[in-house]
C-alpha positions as MATLAB code, in Angstrom:
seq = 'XXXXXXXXXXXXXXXXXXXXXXXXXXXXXXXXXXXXXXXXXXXXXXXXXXXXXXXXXXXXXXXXXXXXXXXXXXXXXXXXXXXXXXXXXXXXXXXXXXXXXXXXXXXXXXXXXXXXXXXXXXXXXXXXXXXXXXXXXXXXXXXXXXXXXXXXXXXXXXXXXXXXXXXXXXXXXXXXXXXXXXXXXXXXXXXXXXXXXXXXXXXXXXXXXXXXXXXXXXXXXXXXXXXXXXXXXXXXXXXXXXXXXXXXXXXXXXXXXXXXXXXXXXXXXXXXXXXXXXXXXXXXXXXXXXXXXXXXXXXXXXXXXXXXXXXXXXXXXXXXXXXXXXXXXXXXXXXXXXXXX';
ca = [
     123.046   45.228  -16.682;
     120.597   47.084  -18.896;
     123.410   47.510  -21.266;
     123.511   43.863  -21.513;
     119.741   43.822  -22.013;
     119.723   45.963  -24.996;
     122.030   42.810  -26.366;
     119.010   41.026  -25.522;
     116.881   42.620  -27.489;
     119.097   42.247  -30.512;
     119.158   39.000  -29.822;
     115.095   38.405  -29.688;
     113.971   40.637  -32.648;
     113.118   38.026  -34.715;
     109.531   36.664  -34.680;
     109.796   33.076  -34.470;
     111.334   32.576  -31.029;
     108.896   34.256  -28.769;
     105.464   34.435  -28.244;
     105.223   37.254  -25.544;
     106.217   41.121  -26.102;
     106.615   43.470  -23.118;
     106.939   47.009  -23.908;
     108.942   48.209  -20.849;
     109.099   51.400  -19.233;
     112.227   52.443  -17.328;
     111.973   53.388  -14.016;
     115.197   55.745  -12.727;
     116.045   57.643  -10.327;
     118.029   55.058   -8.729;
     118.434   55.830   -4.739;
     115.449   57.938   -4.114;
     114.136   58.513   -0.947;
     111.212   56.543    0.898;
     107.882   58.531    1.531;
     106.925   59.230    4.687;
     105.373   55.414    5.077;
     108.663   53.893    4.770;
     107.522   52.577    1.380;
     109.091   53.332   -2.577;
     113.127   53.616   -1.701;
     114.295   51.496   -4.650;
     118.508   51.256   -4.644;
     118.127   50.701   -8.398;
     117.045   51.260  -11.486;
     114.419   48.765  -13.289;
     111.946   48.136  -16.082;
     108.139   47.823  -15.583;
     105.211   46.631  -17.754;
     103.384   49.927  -18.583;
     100.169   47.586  -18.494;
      98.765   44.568  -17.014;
      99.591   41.254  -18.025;
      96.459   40.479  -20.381;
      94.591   37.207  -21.604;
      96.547   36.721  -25.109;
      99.953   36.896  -23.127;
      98.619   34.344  -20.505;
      97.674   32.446  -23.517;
     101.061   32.024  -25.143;
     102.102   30.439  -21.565;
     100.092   28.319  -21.380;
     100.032   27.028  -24.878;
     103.911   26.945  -24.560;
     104.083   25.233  -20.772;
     101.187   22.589  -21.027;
     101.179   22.018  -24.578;
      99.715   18.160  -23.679;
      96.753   20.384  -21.634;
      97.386   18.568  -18.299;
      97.445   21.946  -16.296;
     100.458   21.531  -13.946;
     100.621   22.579  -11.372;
      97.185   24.622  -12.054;
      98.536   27.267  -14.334;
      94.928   27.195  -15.747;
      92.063   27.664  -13.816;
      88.597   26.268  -14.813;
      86.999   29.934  -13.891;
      88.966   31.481  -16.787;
      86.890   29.628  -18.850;
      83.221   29.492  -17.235;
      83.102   32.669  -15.633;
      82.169   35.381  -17.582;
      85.092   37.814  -16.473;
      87.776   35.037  -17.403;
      88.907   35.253  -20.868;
      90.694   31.690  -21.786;
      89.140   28.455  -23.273;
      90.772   25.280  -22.629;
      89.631   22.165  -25.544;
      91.385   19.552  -24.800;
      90.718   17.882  -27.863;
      93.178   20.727  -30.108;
      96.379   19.346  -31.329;
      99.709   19.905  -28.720;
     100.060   23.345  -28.103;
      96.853   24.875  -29.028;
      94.434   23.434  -26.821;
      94.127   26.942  -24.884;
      92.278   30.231  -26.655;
      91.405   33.237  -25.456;
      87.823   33.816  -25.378;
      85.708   35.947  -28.225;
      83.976   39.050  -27.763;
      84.072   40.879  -24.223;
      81.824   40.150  -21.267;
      78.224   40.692  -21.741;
      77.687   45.089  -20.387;
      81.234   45.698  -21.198;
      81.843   49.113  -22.812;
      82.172   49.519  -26.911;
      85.903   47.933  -27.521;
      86.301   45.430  -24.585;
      87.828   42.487  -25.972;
      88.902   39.027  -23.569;
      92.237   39.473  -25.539;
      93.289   42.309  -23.958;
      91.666   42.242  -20.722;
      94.099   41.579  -17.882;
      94.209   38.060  -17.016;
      92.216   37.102  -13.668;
      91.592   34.257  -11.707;
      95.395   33.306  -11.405;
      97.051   32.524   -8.189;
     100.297   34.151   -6.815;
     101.602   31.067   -7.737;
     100.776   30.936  -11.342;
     101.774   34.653  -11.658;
     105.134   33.729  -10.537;
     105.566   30.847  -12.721;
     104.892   33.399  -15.544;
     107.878   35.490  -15.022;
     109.688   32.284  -14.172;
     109.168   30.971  -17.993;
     109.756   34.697  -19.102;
     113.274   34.873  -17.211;
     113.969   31.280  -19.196;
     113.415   32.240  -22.685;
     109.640   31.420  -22.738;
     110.891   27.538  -23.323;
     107.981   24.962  -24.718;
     108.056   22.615  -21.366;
     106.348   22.960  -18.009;
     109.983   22.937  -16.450;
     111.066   26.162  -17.622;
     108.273   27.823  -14.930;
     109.563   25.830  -11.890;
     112.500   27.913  -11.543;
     114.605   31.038  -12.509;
     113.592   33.920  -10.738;
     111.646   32.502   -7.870;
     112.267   28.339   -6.368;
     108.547   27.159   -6.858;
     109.764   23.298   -7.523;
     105.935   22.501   -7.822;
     105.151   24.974   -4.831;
     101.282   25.879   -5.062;
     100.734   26.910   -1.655;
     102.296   27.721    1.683;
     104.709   31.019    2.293;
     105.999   32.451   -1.179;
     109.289   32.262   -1.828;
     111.942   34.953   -2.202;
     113.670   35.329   -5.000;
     116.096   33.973   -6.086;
     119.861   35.284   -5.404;
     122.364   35.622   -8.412;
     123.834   38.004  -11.048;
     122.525   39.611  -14.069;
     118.868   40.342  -14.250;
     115.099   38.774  -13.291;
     111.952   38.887  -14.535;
     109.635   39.317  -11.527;
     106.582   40.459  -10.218;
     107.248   43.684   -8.598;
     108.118   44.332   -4.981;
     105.776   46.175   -2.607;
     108.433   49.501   -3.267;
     109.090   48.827   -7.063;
     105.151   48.714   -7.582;
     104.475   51.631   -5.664;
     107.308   53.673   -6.534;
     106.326   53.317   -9.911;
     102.763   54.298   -8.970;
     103.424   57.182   -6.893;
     106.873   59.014   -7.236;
     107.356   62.054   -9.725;
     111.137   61.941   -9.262;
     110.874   64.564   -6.402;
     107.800   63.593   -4.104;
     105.293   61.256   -3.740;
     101.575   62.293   -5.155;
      98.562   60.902   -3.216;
      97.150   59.001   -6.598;
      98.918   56.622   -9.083;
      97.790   59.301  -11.911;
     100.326   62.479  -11.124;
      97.783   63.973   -8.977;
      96.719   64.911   -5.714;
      92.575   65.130   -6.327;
      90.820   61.772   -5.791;
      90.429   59.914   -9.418;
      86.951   59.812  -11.299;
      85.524   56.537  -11.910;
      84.162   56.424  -15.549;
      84.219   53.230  -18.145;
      82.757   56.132  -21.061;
      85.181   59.120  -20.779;
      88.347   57.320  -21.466;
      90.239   60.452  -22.272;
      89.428   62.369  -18.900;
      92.669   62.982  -16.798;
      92.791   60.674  -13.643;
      89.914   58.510  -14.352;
      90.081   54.834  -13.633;
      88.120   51.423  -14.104;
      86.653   51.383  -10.574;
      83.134   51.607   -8.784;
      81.423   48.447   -9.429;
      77.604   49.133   -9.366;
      78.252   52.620   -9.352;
      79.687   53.051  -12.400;
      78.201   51.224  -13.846;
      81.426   48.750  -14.326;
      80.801   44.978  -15.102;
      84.554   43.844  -14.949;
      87.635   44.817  -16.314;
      88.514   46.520  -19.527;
      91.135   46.961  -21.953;
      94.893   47.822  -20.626;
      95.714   50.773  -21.228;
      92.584   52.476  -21.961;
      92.941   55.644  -20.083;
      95.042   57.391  -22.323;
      95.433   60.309  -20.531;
      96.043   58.989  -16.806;
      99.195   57.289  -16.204;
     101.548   57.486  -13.654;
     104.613   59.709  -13.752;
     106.561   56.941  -15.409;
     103.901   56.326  -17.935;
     102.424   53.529  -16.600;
      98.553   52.405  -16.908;
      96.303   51.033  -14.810;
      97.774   51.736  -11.754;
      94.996   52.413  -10.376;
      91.355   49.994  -10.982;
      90.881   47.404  -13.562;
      92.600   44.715  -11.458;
      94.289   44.321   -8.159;
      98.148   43.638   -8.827;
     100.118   40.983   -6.881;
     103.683   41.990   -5.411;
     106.152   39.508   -4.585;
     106.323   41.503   -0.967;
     104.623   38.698    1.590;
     103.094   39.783    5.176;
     104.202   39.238    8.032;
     103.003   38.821   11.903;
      98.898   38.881   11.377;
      98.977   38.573    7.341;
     102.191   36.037    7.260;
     101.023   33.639    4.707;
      99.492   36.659    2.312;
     100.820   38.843   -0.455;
     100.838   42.776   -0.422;
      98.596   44.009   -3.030;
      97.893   47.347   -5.292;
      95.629   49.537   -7.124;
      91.931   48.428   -6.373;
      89.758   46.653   -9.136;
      86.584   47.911  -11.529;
      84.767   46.313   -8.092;
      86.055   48.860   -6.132;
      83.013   50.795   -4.567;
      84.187   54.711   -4.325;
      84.153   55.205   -1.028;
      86.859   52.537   -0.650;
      89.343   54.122   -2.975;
      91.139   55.771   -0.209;
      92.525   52.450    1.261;
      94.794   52.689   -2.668;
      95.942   56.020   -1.916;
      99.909   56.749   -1.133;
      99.516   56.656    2.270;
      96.845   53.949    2.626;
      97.729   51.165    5.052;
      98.968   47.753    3.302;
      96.641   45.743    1.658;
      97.579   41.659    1.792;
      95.473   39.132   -0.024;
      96.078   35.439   -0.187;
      98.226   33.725   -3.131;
      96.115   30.760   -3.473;
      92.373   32.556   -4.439;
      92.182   33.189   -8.123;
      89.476   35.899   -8.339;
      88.160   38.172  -11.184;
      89.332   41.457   -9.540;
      93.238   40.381   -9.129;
      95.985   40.376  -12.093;
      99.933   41.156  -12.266;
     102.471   42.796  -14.095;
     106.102   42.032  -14.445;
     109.184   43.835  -13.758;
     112.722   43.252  -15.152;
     115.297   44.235  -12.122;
     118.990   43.659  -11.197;
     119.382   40.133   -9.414;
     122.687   41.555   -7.255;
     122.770   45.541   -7.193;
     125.843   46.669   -9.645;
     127.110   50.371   -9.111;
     124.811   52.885   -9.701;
     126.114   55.433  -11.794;
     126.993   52.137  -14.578;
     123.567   51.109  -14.200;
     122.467   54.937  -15.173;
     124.668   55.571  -17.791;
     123.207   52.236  -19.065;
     119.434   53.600  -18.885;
     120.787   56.688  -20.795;
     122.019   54.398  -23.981;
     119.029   52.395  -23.969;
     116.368   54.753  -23.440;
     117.115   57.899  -24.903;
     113.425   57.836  -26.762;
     111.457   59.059  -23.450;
     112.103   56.225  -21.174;
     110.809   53.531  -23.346;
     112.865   50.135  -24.538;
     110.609   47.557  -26.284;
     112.398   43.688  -25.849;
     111.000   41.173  -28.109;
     111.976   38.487  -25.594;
     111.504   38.853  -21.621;
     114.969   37.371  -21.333;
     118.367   38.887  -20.783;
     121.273   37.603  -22.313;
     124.590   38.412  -21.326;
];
């Protein structure tokens, strides 16, 4: 399947087509063990965003899904726009398909740099997260249909249990599963570390050093941290994949729903620039879950998206197909989030 990806990508190099880039990191090491928490066994292997989904990306959705500006099924949410920690404008009165912009500047206290472009999105719903990868996994098509369906059955869902996704062949764009997400975070390829940042030492909360080694957006107040910042700012703290931001900035949706006492809520990772510090530990490896509902858009919760196998094919193929594509340090850049057989 990730051979047929890399056709994908041949397919989507050209400018004009697509508005969204993800530069995806592969995550191997297909069949590796759970930790001790039951959590991170993942049968296959995938690709991951190395960063939060940020403003400009949420941008081209909308722009491309409610080019009329009617919002459905409330893609857009009127906090992105008045509260100081969103980052998208809506004016109705732009022509069809620009009526949506991400803000200027960076929220007022924001360290040197901050820009609303490439701040993670907030104040979306699990819902509107979903319908994201939904448009992604259909070519990033100019109509509000193409976000209804694909990976996951919304059919104008915007509430109520989430749904699984779908079943099929071939591949999905997706928000990550509780054990995708925190395999990604927390496995070296031989254990589990305690922190999302190859370490086992609690992570330093800074928005000035942004070249210390396991430092994070995180501590509110204490920081001093106004909201997020930039993805991918902490150049030096990534996980052993190479991701960013596992850790602070925003809260990340999975598509991994409660059950018993939080049925009707979505697991959730990493902790937010809100974070006080002496709450970190509930974002450690071995923390217990964290659920949060999928209908309160807030300004400490974002996503990322994942590109994984729909049916699980054989894993030594799927390997030898990670091997071709990524030979350049586990790193395959697709113009278009879609894969085309």
């Amino acid at each position: 399947w990730l051979a047929r990806m890399v056709a994908g990508v041949v397919v989507c190099l050209g400018p004009s087509a697509c508005g969204v880039t993800i530069d995806w990191v592969t995550v191997g090491n297909a069949g590796n063990p759970a930790n001790v928490n039951g959590w991170g066994a993942v049968p296959d292997p995938f690709l991951i965003s190395p960063v939060e989904t940020t403003n400009t990306q949420y941008v081209e959705f909308l722009n491309s899904v409610d080019g009329a500006g009617t919002n459905p099924n409330g893609v857009f949410s009127s906090l992105m726009a008045s509260d100081p920690l969103g980052g998208i404008t809506f004016n109705g009165g732009s022509s069809s398909g620009a009526k949506y912009a991400v803000k200027a500047g960076a929220p007022a206290g924001s360290p040197a740099g901050t820009q609303y472009g490439q701040m993670p999105v907030t104040f979306v719903t699990w819902f509107s997260a979903a319908r994201f990868t939904n448009w992604l996994q259909n070519g990033q098509q100019a109509n509000s249909a193409s976000m209804e369906d694909g990976t996951y059955p919304l059919h104008n869902q915007t509430s109520g249990p989430i749904p699984s996704r779908n079943s099929g062949t071939g591949s999905q764009v997706a928000l990550p599963s509780r054990d995708e997400w925190y395999k990604s975070a927390f496995y070296n390829q031989a254990s589990y570390l305690t922190w999302p940042c190859q370490s086992n030492q609690p992570p330093t909360n800074t928005v000035t050093d942004l070249l210390r080694p396991c430092a994070a957006n995180f501590g509110g107040a204490a920081t001093p941290t106004v909201g997020p910042i930039n993805v991918g700012s902490y150049r030096n703290t990534q996980s052993p994949y190479g991701l960013f931001d596992m850790l602070g900035n925003v809260t990340e949706y999975t598509d991994t729903a409660g059950t018993e006492a939080e049925a009707g809520r979505v697991q959730v990772f990493g902790g937010s620039w809100a974070t006080p510090p002496a709450e970190m530990s509930m974002w450690s490896a071995l923390a217990p879950p964290v659920f949060r509902g999928p209908t309160n858009p807030t300004g400490q919760i974002g996503f990322r998206v994942v590109t994984v196998q729909a049916v699980p094919e054989p894993s030594s193929a799927a390997l030898a197909a990670v091997a071709i594509a990524c030979l350049a340090g586990y790193r395959c850049r697709q113009r278009c989030s879609v894969i085309r057989a």
